[in-house]
C-alpha cells in the first residue's frame, strides 16, 4: 500500500506555506494534525527548494528543524529529514529521524552519502540537476523519462559505493526539479520504468506549478492544486509508488482509497 508523507516546512519562504510553521511549536502542532489526518510519515525541512530559492546555512537549518524532529520522534512518529546538508542529516538522525530525504541525491554535499552510510538509516535520492537558484538552467532533455532513470541509477550506484545498503535506498524522480511543464508529465509517465529498478519510489507533485499550468490557471488556489495533487498521487500509487509526499493529507488519502477500491 502506498504511504502518505506529510510535509512540514519549517521555513519562512516555501512557496505555498512559507512562514506559517516557522515557530517550532506551531510546526509540531501542524505535524500532529497531519498525523491525525492519516500521514504515515512526516518530512521536516528547514530549507526551501522552491524555484529561485537561495541556500540556507546548515546552522540556521538545524536551529529550525532539530526541535521539531526531536519532539515528533519522542512521540513515536516516523520522521524524515528533508535536507541537502550532511551535518543536518546526521544531527536529525541523532534527534530521532529515520529517513534522510535529499532532493539532490547526494550531489549538493559530497559528504552526504558517506554520512548516511555511517548512521544506517534509509535515504531518498532525488533527481537533481542543480540548485534551486538555477532550477531550469539544465532542463534540456532528449528523452526525459529515460534520462531521469539513468541519472537516478548513477546516484544509486554512488550511494552503494559509499556503503549504503541497497535495501535502504528510495528514488525520487524529482518532479518540478529541473523540469519544465510537460517534462514533469513525461517523467510521471515513466514511473513504471523508473520503479523497475527494484528500488522504492517516492513521488512529490504537491501544489507544484505544472499542475496549475495544466489547470489553465497559474494562480490556481490551493484547493484546486490539492485536488490535482491527489489525482496525480493516486495515479502514482497505481504506477507502484512506495510513498507520495503531500501538503494536504486528507484529500490524498481519499483519492488513494478510491483508487484502491477501483483496482480491487
Coordinates of C-alpha atoms in Angstrom, one line a residue:
X1 CA 0.0 0.0 0.0
X2 CA 1.3 3.5 -0.9
X3 CA 2.3 5.5 2.1
X4 CA 1.5 9.2 2.6
X5 CA 4.3 11.5 3.6
X6 CA 3.1 14.8 5.1
X7 CA 5.1 17.9 4.5
X8 CA 6.3 20.0 7.5
X9 CA 8.0 23.2 6.1
X10 CA 9.8 24.9 9.0
X11 CA 10.8 27.8 6.6
X12 CA 10.0 31.4 6.0
X13 CA 9.9 31.1 2.2
X14 CA 8.5 27.8 1.0
X15 CA 6.2 28.6 -2.0
X16 CA 2.8 27.6 -0.6
X17 CA 3.1 27.8 3.2
X18 CA 6.3 29.7 3.9
X19 CA 6.4 31.2 7.4
X20 CA 3.2 29.5 8.7
X21 CA 5.2 26.9 10.6
X22 CA 8.5 28.6 11.3
X23 CA 7.9 28.6 15.0
X24 CA 8.8 25.1 16.3
X25 CA 5.8 24.8 18.5
X26 CA 3.5 25.7 15.6
X27 CA 5.3 23.3 13.3
X28 CA 4.9 20.4 15.8
X29 CA 1.2 21.2 16.2
X30 CA 0.8 21.1 12.4
X31 CA 2.7 17.8 12.2
X32 CA 0.5 16.3 14.8
X33 CA -2.5 17.4 12.8
X34 CA -1.1 15.8 9.7
X35 CA -0.5 12.6 11.6
X36 CA -4.1 12.6 12.9
X37 CA -5.3 13.1 9.4
X38 CA -3.5 9.9 8.3
X39 CA 0.1 10.7 7.4
X40 CA 2.2 7.6 7.7
X41 CA 5.4 9.6 8.0
X42 CA 6.4 13.3 8.3
X43 CA 9.0 15.1 6.2
X44 CA 10.6 18.0 8.2
X45 CA 12.5 20.6 6.2
X46 CA 14.3 23.8 7.1
X47 CA 15.4 25.0 3.7
X48 CA 13.1 25.9 0.8
X49 CA 13.7 24.3 -2.6
X50 CA 11.2 26.4 -4.5
X51 CA 12.5 27.8 -7.8
X52 CA 14.9 30.7 -7.2
X53 CA 15.5 29.9 -3.5
X54 CA 18.9 30.6 -2.1
X55 CA 20.8 28.1 0.1
X56 CA 20.5 28.3 3.9
X57 CA 23.4 27.8 6.3
X58 CA 23.4 24.4 8.0
X59 CA 23.4 26.1 11.4
X60 CA 20.2 28.0 10.6
X61 CA 18.6 25.0 9.1
X62 CA 19.4 22.9 12.2
X63 CA 18.0 25.6 14.5
X64 CA 14.7 25.3 12.6
X65 CA 14.3 21.6 12.3
X66 CA 16.0 19.8 15.2
X67 CA 13.5 20.8 17.9
X68 CA 10.7 19.7 15.6
X69 CA 12.3 16.4 14.7
X70 CA 13.1 15.6 18.4
X71 CA 9.6 16.4 19.6
X72 CA 7.9 14.3 17.0
X73 CA 10.4 11.4 17.3
X74 CA 9.8 11.4 21.1
X75 CA 6.1 10.7 20.3
X76 CA 7.0 7.7 18.1
X77 CA 6.4 9.5 14.8
X78 CA 8.3 8.2 11.7
X79 CA 10.2 11.4 10.9
X80 CA 12.1 12.1 7.7
X81 CA 14.6 15.0 7.4
X82 CA 14.4 16.9 4.2
X83 CA 17.9 18.3 3.8
X84 CA 20.8 18.5 1.3
X85 CA 23.4 19.0 4.1
X86 CA 25.2 16.0 5.6
X87 CA 25.7 17.7 9.0
X88 CA 22.0 18.4 9.3
X89 CA 21.2 14.8 8.2
X90 CA 23.4 13.4 11.0
X91 CA 22.1 15.8 13.6
X92 CA 18.5 15.0 12.7
X93 CA 19.1 11.3 12.9
X94 CA 20.7 11.8 16.3
X95 CA 17.4 13.6 17.2
X96 CA 15.3 10.7 16.0
X97 CA 14.8 10.9 12.3
X98 CA 14.7 7.6 10.5
X99 CA 14.9 8.7 6.9
X100 CA 17.0 11.3 5.0
X101 CA 15.3 12.9 2.1
X102 CA 17.9 14.5 -0.1
X103 CA 16.4 16.2 -3.2
X104 CA 19.9 16.5 -4.7
X105 CA 20.6 12.8 -4.5
X106 CA 23.8 13.4 -2.6
X107 CA 25.1 15.9 -5.2
X108 CA 24.8 19.1 -3.2
X109 CA 27.0 17.9 -0.3
X110 CA 29.8 15.5 -1.2
X111 CA 29.8 14.2 2.4
X112 CA 26.1 13.2 2.4
X113 CA 26.3 9.6 1.2
X114 CA 29.1 8.6 3.5
X115 CA 27.4 10.3 6.4
X116 CA 24.1 8.4 5.8
X117 CA 26.0 5.2 5.4
X118 CA 27.6 5.7 8.8
X119 CA 24.3 6.4 10.6
X120 CA 22.4 3.4 9.0
X121 CA 19.1 5.0 8.0
X122 CA 17.2 5.0 4.8
X123 CA 17.8 7.7 2.2
X124 CA 15.7 9.2 -0.6
X125 CA 17.9 10.1 -3.6
X126 CA 16.2 12.8 -5.7
X127 CA 16.8 13.5 -9.3
X128 CA 18.6 16.9 -9.5
X129 CA 20.5 18.9 -12.0
X130 CA 21.4 21.9 -9.9
X131 CA 20.4 24.3 -7.1
X132 CA 17.0 26.0 -6.9
X133 CA 18.6 29.3 -7.8
X134 CA 19.1 27.9 -11.3
X135 CA 16.3 25.4 -11.3
X136 CA 15.6 25.4 -15.0
X137 CA 19.1 26.1 -16.4
X138 CA 19.6 22.4 -17.2
X139 CA 16.1 21.4 -18.1
X140 CA 17.2 20.1 -21.5
X141 CA 16.4 16.5 -22.3
X142 CA 16.1 14.3 -25.4
X143 CA 14.1 11.7 -23.6
X144 CA 13.3 12.9 -20.1
X145 CA 12.0 9.6 -18.7
X146 CA 14.9 7.6 -19.9
X147 CA 17.5 10.3 -18.7
X148 CA 15.9 10.6 -15.3
X149 CA 16.0 6.9 -14.8
X150 CA 19.6 6.7 -16.0
X151 CA 20.7 9.6 -13.7
X152 CA 19.0 8.0 -10.7
X153 CA 20.8 4.8 -11.4
X154 CA 24.1 6.7 -11.2
X155 CA 23.1 8.2 -7.8
X156 CA 22.1 4.7 -6.6
X157 CA 25.5 3.4 -7.7
X158 CA 27.2 6.2 -5.8
X159 CA 25.2 5.5 -2.7
X160 CA 26.0 1.8 -2.7
X161 CA 29.7 2.6 -3.4
X162 CA 29.6 4.9 -0.3
X163 CA 28.4 2.0 1.8
X164 CA 24.6 2.4 1.9
X165 CA 22.8 -0.9 1.9
X166 CA 20.6 -1.1 -1.3
X167 CA 17.6 -2.0 0.8
X168 CA 17.8 1.4 2.4
X169 CA 17.5 3.3 -0.9
X170 CA 14.5 5.1 -2.2
X171 CA 14.5 7.0 -5.5
X172 CA 12.6 10.2 -6.3
X173 CA 12.2 11.3 -10.0
X174 CA 12.3 15.0 -8.8
X175 CA 9.0 16.3 -10.2
X176 CA 9.4 20.0 -10.6
X177 CA 13.2 19.9 -10.1
X178 CA 15.0 20.9 -13.3
X179 CA 11.9 20.1 -15.4
X180 CA 9.5 22.3 -17.1
X181 CA 5.7 21.8 -17.6
X182 CA 5.4 18.9 -20.0
X183 CA 8.6 17.3 -18.9
X184 CA 7.0 16.6 -15.5
X185 CA 4.2 14.7 -17.2
X186 CA 6.7 12.7 -19.3
X187 CA 8.6 11.8 -16.1
X188 CA 5.4 10.7 -14.3
X189 CA 4.5 8.5 -17.3
X190 CA 7.9 6.9 -16.9
X191 CA 7.3 5.9 -13.3
X192 CA 6.9 2.2 -14.1
X193 CA 10.3 2.0 -15.8
X194 CA 11.9 4.1 -13.0
X195 CA 10.4 1.7 -10.4
X196 CA 11.5 -1.3 -12.5
X197 CA 15.0 -0.8 -10.9
X198 CA 13.6 -2.5 -7.8
X199 CA 14.0 0.5 -5.5
X200 CA 11.2 2.1 -3.7
X201 CA 9.9 5.2 -5.3
X202 CA 8.8 8.5 -3.7
X203 CA 6.7 10.9 -5.8
X204 CA 6.1 14.5 -4.8
X205 CA 3.8 16.6 -7.0
X206 CA 2.2 18.6 -4.2
X207 CA 0.9 22.0 -5.3
X208 CA 3.6 22.4 -8.0
X209 CA 3.5 24.9 -10.8
X210 CA 3.0 22.3 -13.6
X211 CA -0.3 21.3 -12.0
X212 CA -1.6 24.9 -12.0
X213 CA -0.4 25.2 -15.6
X214 CA -2.4 22.1 -16.5
X215 CA -5.5 23.5 -14.9
X216 CA -5.1 26.5 -17.1
X217 CA -4.6 28.9 -14.2
X218 CA -1.1 29.6 -12.8
X219 CA -2.7 31.4 -9.9
X220 CA -4.9 28.4 -9.1
X221 CA -5.8 28.4 -5.4
X222 CA -4.5 25.7 -3.0
X223 CA -7.8 23.8 -3.1
X224 CA -7.5 23.2 -6.8
X225 CA -3.8 22.4 -6.6
X226 CA -4.5 20.0 -3.8
X227 CA -7.2 18.2 -5.8
X228 CA -4.8 17.9 -8.7
X229 CA -2.1 16.6 -6.3
X230 CA -4.5 14.0 -5.0
X231 CA -5.2 12.7 -8.5
X232 CA -1.5 12.5 -9.5
X233 CA -0.8 10.8 -6.2
X234 CA -3.4 8.2 -6.8
X235 CA -2.0 7.6 -10.3
X236 CA 1.5 7.4 -8.9
X237 CA 0.2 4.8 -6.5
X238 CA -1.2 2.8 -9.4
X239 CA 2.2 3.0 -11.0
X240 CA 3.8 1.5 -8.0
X241 CA 5.0 4.4 -5.8
X242 CA 6.1 3.5 -2.3
X243 CA 5.0 6.8 -1.0
X244 CA 3.6 10.2 -2.1
X245 CA 4.7 13.5 -0.5
X246 CA 1.9 16.0 0.1
X247 CA 0.7 19.1 1.9
X248 CA -3.0 18.0 2.1
X249 CA -3.2 14.6 3.7
X250 CA -7.0 14.0 3.8
X251 CA -7.7 14.7 0.2
X252 CA -4.8 12.4 -0.9
X253 CA -5.9 9.7 1.5
X254 CA -9.4 9.8 0.0
X255 CA -8.0 9.6 -3.6
X256 CA -5.8 6.6 -2.7
X257 CA -8.8 4.8 -1.1
X258 CA -10.9 5.4 -4.2
X259 CA -8.1 4.2 -6.4
X260 CA -7.6 1.1 -4.3
X261 CA -11.4 0.3 -4.4
X262 CA -11.4 0.7 -8.2
X263 CA -8.5 -1.7 -8.6
X264 CA -9.7 -4.3 -6.0

